[in-house]
Amino acid sequence: FISISIVGFLLFTVLNQCELETLAIGILRIQARVWLWCLGVWWIEEKDTEHKTVLPPKCVLISNHLGMHEILWFFYMYAPSFVAKKEVSKVPIIGSLARLLGCFFVQRIKDNSKRGLLLETILKASRDRKRMRLCIFPEGTTTNGNQIIRFRSGGFVPMLPVIPHIVRFEGFRRGIDFDPHYTTVHILGYILGLMAQGYLRLSIQYLPAQLPKVGDSARTYANNVQR
């Protein structure tokens, strides 16, 4: 896992410096799938593929947030830019790759009157970028997969088409298997636990694309998508 990460990081850095962006992104997409294999995901089950479609030039990709598997899958499938909390930038290797990819890092604000302001500003500014596919986990945190918690509205401010997905770990036996949901375990123990298990079935369910209605606020749009 470490060797693959280092080699992929070096290749991407060199290609990125040579302005071979398409090839660099292709290398990372392959690496993302290899990472998933290292973490126990031998196969990926896709459901409701009739909703799988060509992405519009500008859109926001969302899903529930269980751990690191869906992040790797989104990159393997779409190679989007991500909006993540600032702490992600400090994670070894992953943080460096995220910075090279131009991901947005958001500092959480405790003041309710300012919450979401930075995210709103970043998403509006991102409209000027060549690559406009953003991946956001609107729950704002990882969960144990039992239910979807209330969406934050910041990712819906630009009123772009939203392409929703549902991520599940099929066949996971709680209390018997290592828990693939990133909840309380330390990141190192989490990665080692995933690598030590025999296999893990990742399920991706495609949902219909969502568009805002005339007069909708970001909060209303977020609520409608969550339903």
Short mmCIF file of C-alpha atoms in Angstrom, two decimals:
data_model
loop_
_atom_site.label_atom_id
_atom_site.label_comp_id
_atom_site.label_asym_id
_atom_site.label_seq_id
_atom_site.Cartn_x
_atom_site.Cartn_y
_atom_site.Cartn_z
CA PHE A 1 0.00 0.00 0.00
CA ILE A 2 2.77 2.43 0.96
CA SER A 3 4.89 1.50 -2.07
CA ILE A 4 1.94 2.02 -4.42
CA SER A 5 1.19 5.36 -2.78
CA ILE A 6 4.75 6.62 -3.12
CA VAL A 7 5.16 5.49 -6.73
CA GLY A 8 1.80 6.96 -7.72
CA PHE A 9 2.56 10.22 -5.93
CA LEU A 10 5.94 10.56 -7.71
CA LEU A 11 4.46 9.75 -11.12
CA PHE A 12 1.64 12.22 -10.63
CA THR A 13 4.02 14.95 -9.46
CA VAL A 14 6.31 14.51 -12.47
CA LEU A 15 3.46 14.42 -14.98
CA ASN A 16 1.76 17.36 -13.34
CA GLN A 17 4.96 19.41 -13.53
CA CYS A 18 5.22 18.50 -17.21
CA GLU A 19 1.67 19.81 -17.69
CA LEU A 20 0.41 16.36 -18.74
CA GLU A 21 -2.73 16.72 -16.66
CA THR A 22 -4.85 14.11 -18.44
CA LEU A 23 -2.18 11.43 -18.11
CA ALA A 24 -1.50 12.41 -14.49
CA ILE A 25 -5.18 12.13 -13.59
CA GLY A 26 -5.38 8.78 -15.40
CA ILE A 27 -2.49 7.43 -13.31
CA LEU A 28 -4.24 8.49 -10.11
CA ARG A 29 -7.55 6.97 -11.16
CA ILE A 30 -5.85 3.61 -11.67
CA GLN A 31 -4.07 4.04 -8.36
CA ALA A 32 -7.37 4.77 -6.60
CA ARG A 33 -8.75 1.41 -7.75
CA VAL A 34 -5.57 -0.36 -6.63
CA TRP A 35 -5.91 1.34 -3.24
CA LEU A 36 -9.45 0.00 -2.96
CA TRP A 37 -8.13 -3.48 -3.72
CA CYS A 38 -5.51 -3.08 -0.98
CA LEU A 39 -8.29 -2.10 1.43
CA GLY A 40 -10.23 -5.27 0.72
CA VAL A 41 -12.59 -4.12 -2.05
CA TRP A 42 -12.21 -6.90 -4.61
CA TRP A 43 -15.39 -6.02 -6.46
CA ILE A 44 -17.82 -3.12 -6.61
CA GLU A 45 -21.54 -3.74 -7.05
CA GLU A 46 -23.47 -1.08 -8.95
CA LYS A 47 -27.22 -0.70 -8.49
CA ASP A 48 -29.87 1.24 -10.45
CA THR A 49 -27.43 1.84 -13.28
CA GLU A 50 -30.26 3.26 -15.41
CA HIS A 51 -29.59 6.51 -13.53
CA LYS A 52 -25.92 6.38 -14.49
CA THR A 53 -25.41 9.05 -17.11
CA VAL A 54 -22.88 11.39 -18.67
CA LEU A 55 -22.11 14.15 -16.20
CA PRO A 56 -22.99 17.71 -17.14
CA PRO A 57 -20.07 20.17 -17.48
CA LYS A 58 -20.91 21.69 -14.09
CA CYS A 59 -22.27 19.53 -11.30
CA VAL A 60 -21.87 18.48 -7.69
CA LEU A 61 -21.36 14.80 -6.83
CA ILE A 62 -22.62 13.72 -3.41
CA SER A 63 -23.09 10.60 -1.31
CA ASN A 64 -23.36 9.49 2.28
CA HIS A 65 -19.97 9.40 4.04
CA LEU A 66 -18.82 6.13 5.62
CA GLY A 67 -15.03 6.27 5.44
CA MET A 68 -12.31 6.50 2.81
CA HIS A 69 -13.72 3.94 0.34
CA GLU A 70 -16.23 6.28 -1.27
CA ILE A 71 -13.57 8.98 -1.66
CA LEU A 72 -11.37 6.56 -3.62
CA TRP A 73 -14.34 5.30 -5.64
CA PHE A 74 -15.43 8.79 -6.63
CA PHE A 75 -11.93 9.59 -7.78
CA TYR A 76 -11.65 6.29 -9.65
CA MET A 77 -14.97 6.87 -11.38
CA TYR A 78 -15.10 10.65 -11.96
CA ALA A 79 -11.75 12.21 -10.95
CA PRO A 80 -13.46 15.25 -9.40
CA SER A 81 -12.13 17.95 -7.13
CA PHE A 82 -13.08 17.54 -3.49
CA VAL A 83 -14.21 19.90 -0.78
CA ALA A 84 -12.85 18.65 2.53
CA LYS A 85 -12.18 19.87 6.02
CA LYS A 86 -8.81 21.51 6.56
CA GLU A 87 -7.49 18.61 8.68
CA VAL A 88 -7.42 16.38 5.58
CA SER A 89 -4.58 18.47 4.17
CA LYS A 90 -2.36 17.22 7.00
CA VAL A 91 -2.92 13.50 6.36
CA PRO A 92 0.30 11.95 4.96
CA ILE A 93 0.27 11.27 1.19
CA ILE A 94 -3.50 11.85 0.89
CA GLY A 95 -3.12 15.49 1.90
CA SER A 96 -0.28 16.04 -0.57
CA LEU A 97 -2.24 14.49 -3.43
CA ALA A 98 -5.30 16.54 -2.53
CA ARG A 99 -3.31 19.76 -2.67
CA LEU A 100 -1.84 18.85 -6.06
CA LEU A 101 -5.34 18.15 -7.35
CA GLY A 102 -6.53 21.59 -6.30
CA CYS A 103 -8.97 20.37 -3.66
CA PHE A 104 -10.64 22.94 -1.44
CA PHE A 105 -9.94 22.80 2.29
CA VAL A 106 -12.52 24.39 4.56
CA GLN A 107 -11.92 25.55 8.12
CA ARG A 108 -14.98 24.80 10.21
CA ILE A 109 -16.48 27.81 11.93
CA LYS A 110 -18.25 27.55 15.27
CA ASP A 111 -20.16 30.80 14.81
CA ASN A 112 -23.56 29.78 13.37
CA SER A 113 -23.91 33.10 11.54
CA LYS A 114 -20.74 32.35 9.56
CA ARG A 115 -21.13 28.60 9.13
CA GLY A 116 -20.94 27.62 5.48
CA LEU A 117 -19.67 31.06 4.42
CA LEU A 118 -16.24 29.82 3.40
CA LEU A 119 -17.68 26.85 1.55
CA GLU A 120 -20.11 29.12 -0.28
CA THR A 121 -17.28 31.43 -1.35
CA ILE A 122 -15.13 28.55 -2.56
CA LEU A 123 -17.89 26.95 -4.59
CA LYS A 124 -18.79 30.22 -6.27
CA ALA A 125 -15.13 30.84 -7.13
CA SER A 126 -14.81 27.32 -8.53
CA ARG A 127 -17.13 28.20 -11.40
CA ASP A 128 -14.18 29.81 -13.15
CA ARG A 129 -12.21 26.56 -13.13
CA LYS A 130 -11.86 24.38 -16.20
CA ARG A 131 -12.87 21.24 -14.30
CA MET A 132 -16.18 21.91 -12.60
CA ARG A 133 -17.04 18.54 -11.06
CA LEU A 134 -16.99 18.85 -7.30
CA CYS A 135 -17.44 15.99 -4.86
CA ILE A 136 -18.99 16.86 -1.51
CA PHE A 137 -20.23 14.79 1.41
CA PRO A 138 -23.09 16.98 2.64
CA GLU A 139 -23.43 15.22 6.00
CA GLY A 140 -20.17 16.89 6.97
CA THR A 141 -18.83 13.84 8.83
CA THR A 142 -18.63 10.05 8.63
CA THR A 143 -21.40 7.88 10.06
CA ASN A 144 -21.95 4.21 10.89
CA GLY A 145 -24.20 3.79 7.86
CA ASN A 146 -27.43 3.21 9.78
CA GLN A 147 -29.02 6.43 8.60
CA ILE A 148 -28.29 9.67 6.76
CA ILE A 149 -27.97 12.72 8.99
CA ARG A 150 -29.08 16.23 8.10
CA PHE A 151 -27.35 17.71 5.07
CA ARG A 152 -25.36 20.91 5.41
CA SER A 153 -26.50 23.48 2.86
CA GLY A 154 -23.14 24.97 1.80
CA GLY A 155 -22.62 22.54 -1.07
CA PHE A 156 -25.97 23.49 -2.59
CA VAL A 157 -25.41 27.25 -2.71
CA PRO A 158 -24.27 27.36 -6.38
CA MET A 159 -27.57 25.69 -7.41
CA LEU A 160 -25.76 23.30 -9.74
CA PRO A 161 -27.19 19.91 -10.76
CA VAL A 162 -26.59 17.37 -8.00
CA ILE A 163 -25.71 13.77 -8.83
CA PRO A 164 -26.49 11.69 -5.69
CA HIS A 165 -25.20 8.22 -4.79
CA ILE A 166 -25.74 5.85 -1.88
CA VAL A 167 -22.75 3.88 -0.60
CA ARG A 168 -23.10 0.66 1.41
CA PHE A 169 -20.91 -2.15 2.66
CA GLU A 170 -22.78 -5.27 1.59
CA GLY A 171 -22.49 -8.35 3.78
CA PHE A 172 -20.82 -6.51 6.65
CA ARG A 173 -21.51 -8.31 9.95
CA ARG A 174 -21.43 -5.81 12.78
CA GLY A 175 -19.62 -7.16 15.82
CA ILE A 176 -17.95 -9.94 13.80
CA ASP A 177 -16.12 -8.26 10.92
CA PHE A 178 -13.79 -5.30 11.20
CA ASP A 179 -15.95 -2.20 11.02
CA PRO A 180 -15.21 -0.38 7.72
CA HIS A 181 -17.09 2.72 8.89
CA TYR A 182 -14.64 5.39 10.04
CA THR A 183 -16.14 6.46 13.36
CA THR A 184 -13.90 6.41 16.44
CA VAL A 185 -10.84 4.33 15.53
CA HIS A 186 -7.49 6.04 14.86
CA ILE A 187 -6.66 6.48 11.16
CA LEU A 188 -3.65 4.11 11.28
CA GLY A 189 -5.60 1.37 13.05
CA TYR A 190 -8.44 1.91 10.60
CA ILE A 191 -6.25 1.42 7.52
CA LEU A 192 -4.45 -1.60 9.00
CA GLY A 193 -7.77 -3.18 9.97
CA LEU A 194 -9.13 -2.75 6.45
CA MET A 195 -6.00 -4.23 4.90
CA ALA A 196 -6.09 -7.22 7.27
CA GLN A 197 -9.60 -8.37 6.35
CA GLY A 198 -10.16 -10.90 3.60
CA TYR A 199 -12.56 -8.95 1.43
CA LEU A 200 -15.15 -6.19 1.51
CA ARG A 201 -18.08 -5.71 -0.84
CA LEU A 202 -18.70 -2.09 -1.77
CA SER A 203 -22.12 -1.22 -3.16
CA ILE A 204 -22.86 1.96 -5.12
CA GLN A 205 -26.47 2.91 -5.84
CA TYR A 206 -27.06 5.55 -8.49
CA LEU A 207 -29.93 7.98 -7.90
CA PRO A 208 -31.62 10.35 -10.37
CA ALA A 209 -29.96 13.71 -10.90
CA GLN A 210 -31.54 16.53 -8.91
CA LEU A 211 -32.16 20.09 -10.07
CA PRO A 212 -33.16 23.10 -7.98
CA LYS A 213 -36.64 24.52 -8.35
CA VAL A 214 -37.26 28.17 -9.09
CA GLY A 215 -37.17 30.14 -5.86
CA ASP A 216 -35.46 27.41 -3.82
CA SER A 217 -32.94 28.45 -1.21
CA ALA A 218 -29.81 26.38 -0.61
CA ARG A 219 -31.41 25.00 2.56
CA THR A 220 -34.57 23.96 0.70
CA TYR A 221 -32.54 22.44 -2.12
CA ALA A 222 -30.48 20.42 0.37
CA ASN A 223 -33.63 19.19 2.15
CA ASN A 224 -35.25 18.16 -1.14
CA VAL A 225 -32.18 16.21 -2.26
CA GLN A 226 -31.96 14.45 1.10
CA ARG A 227 -35.54 13.27 0.81
#
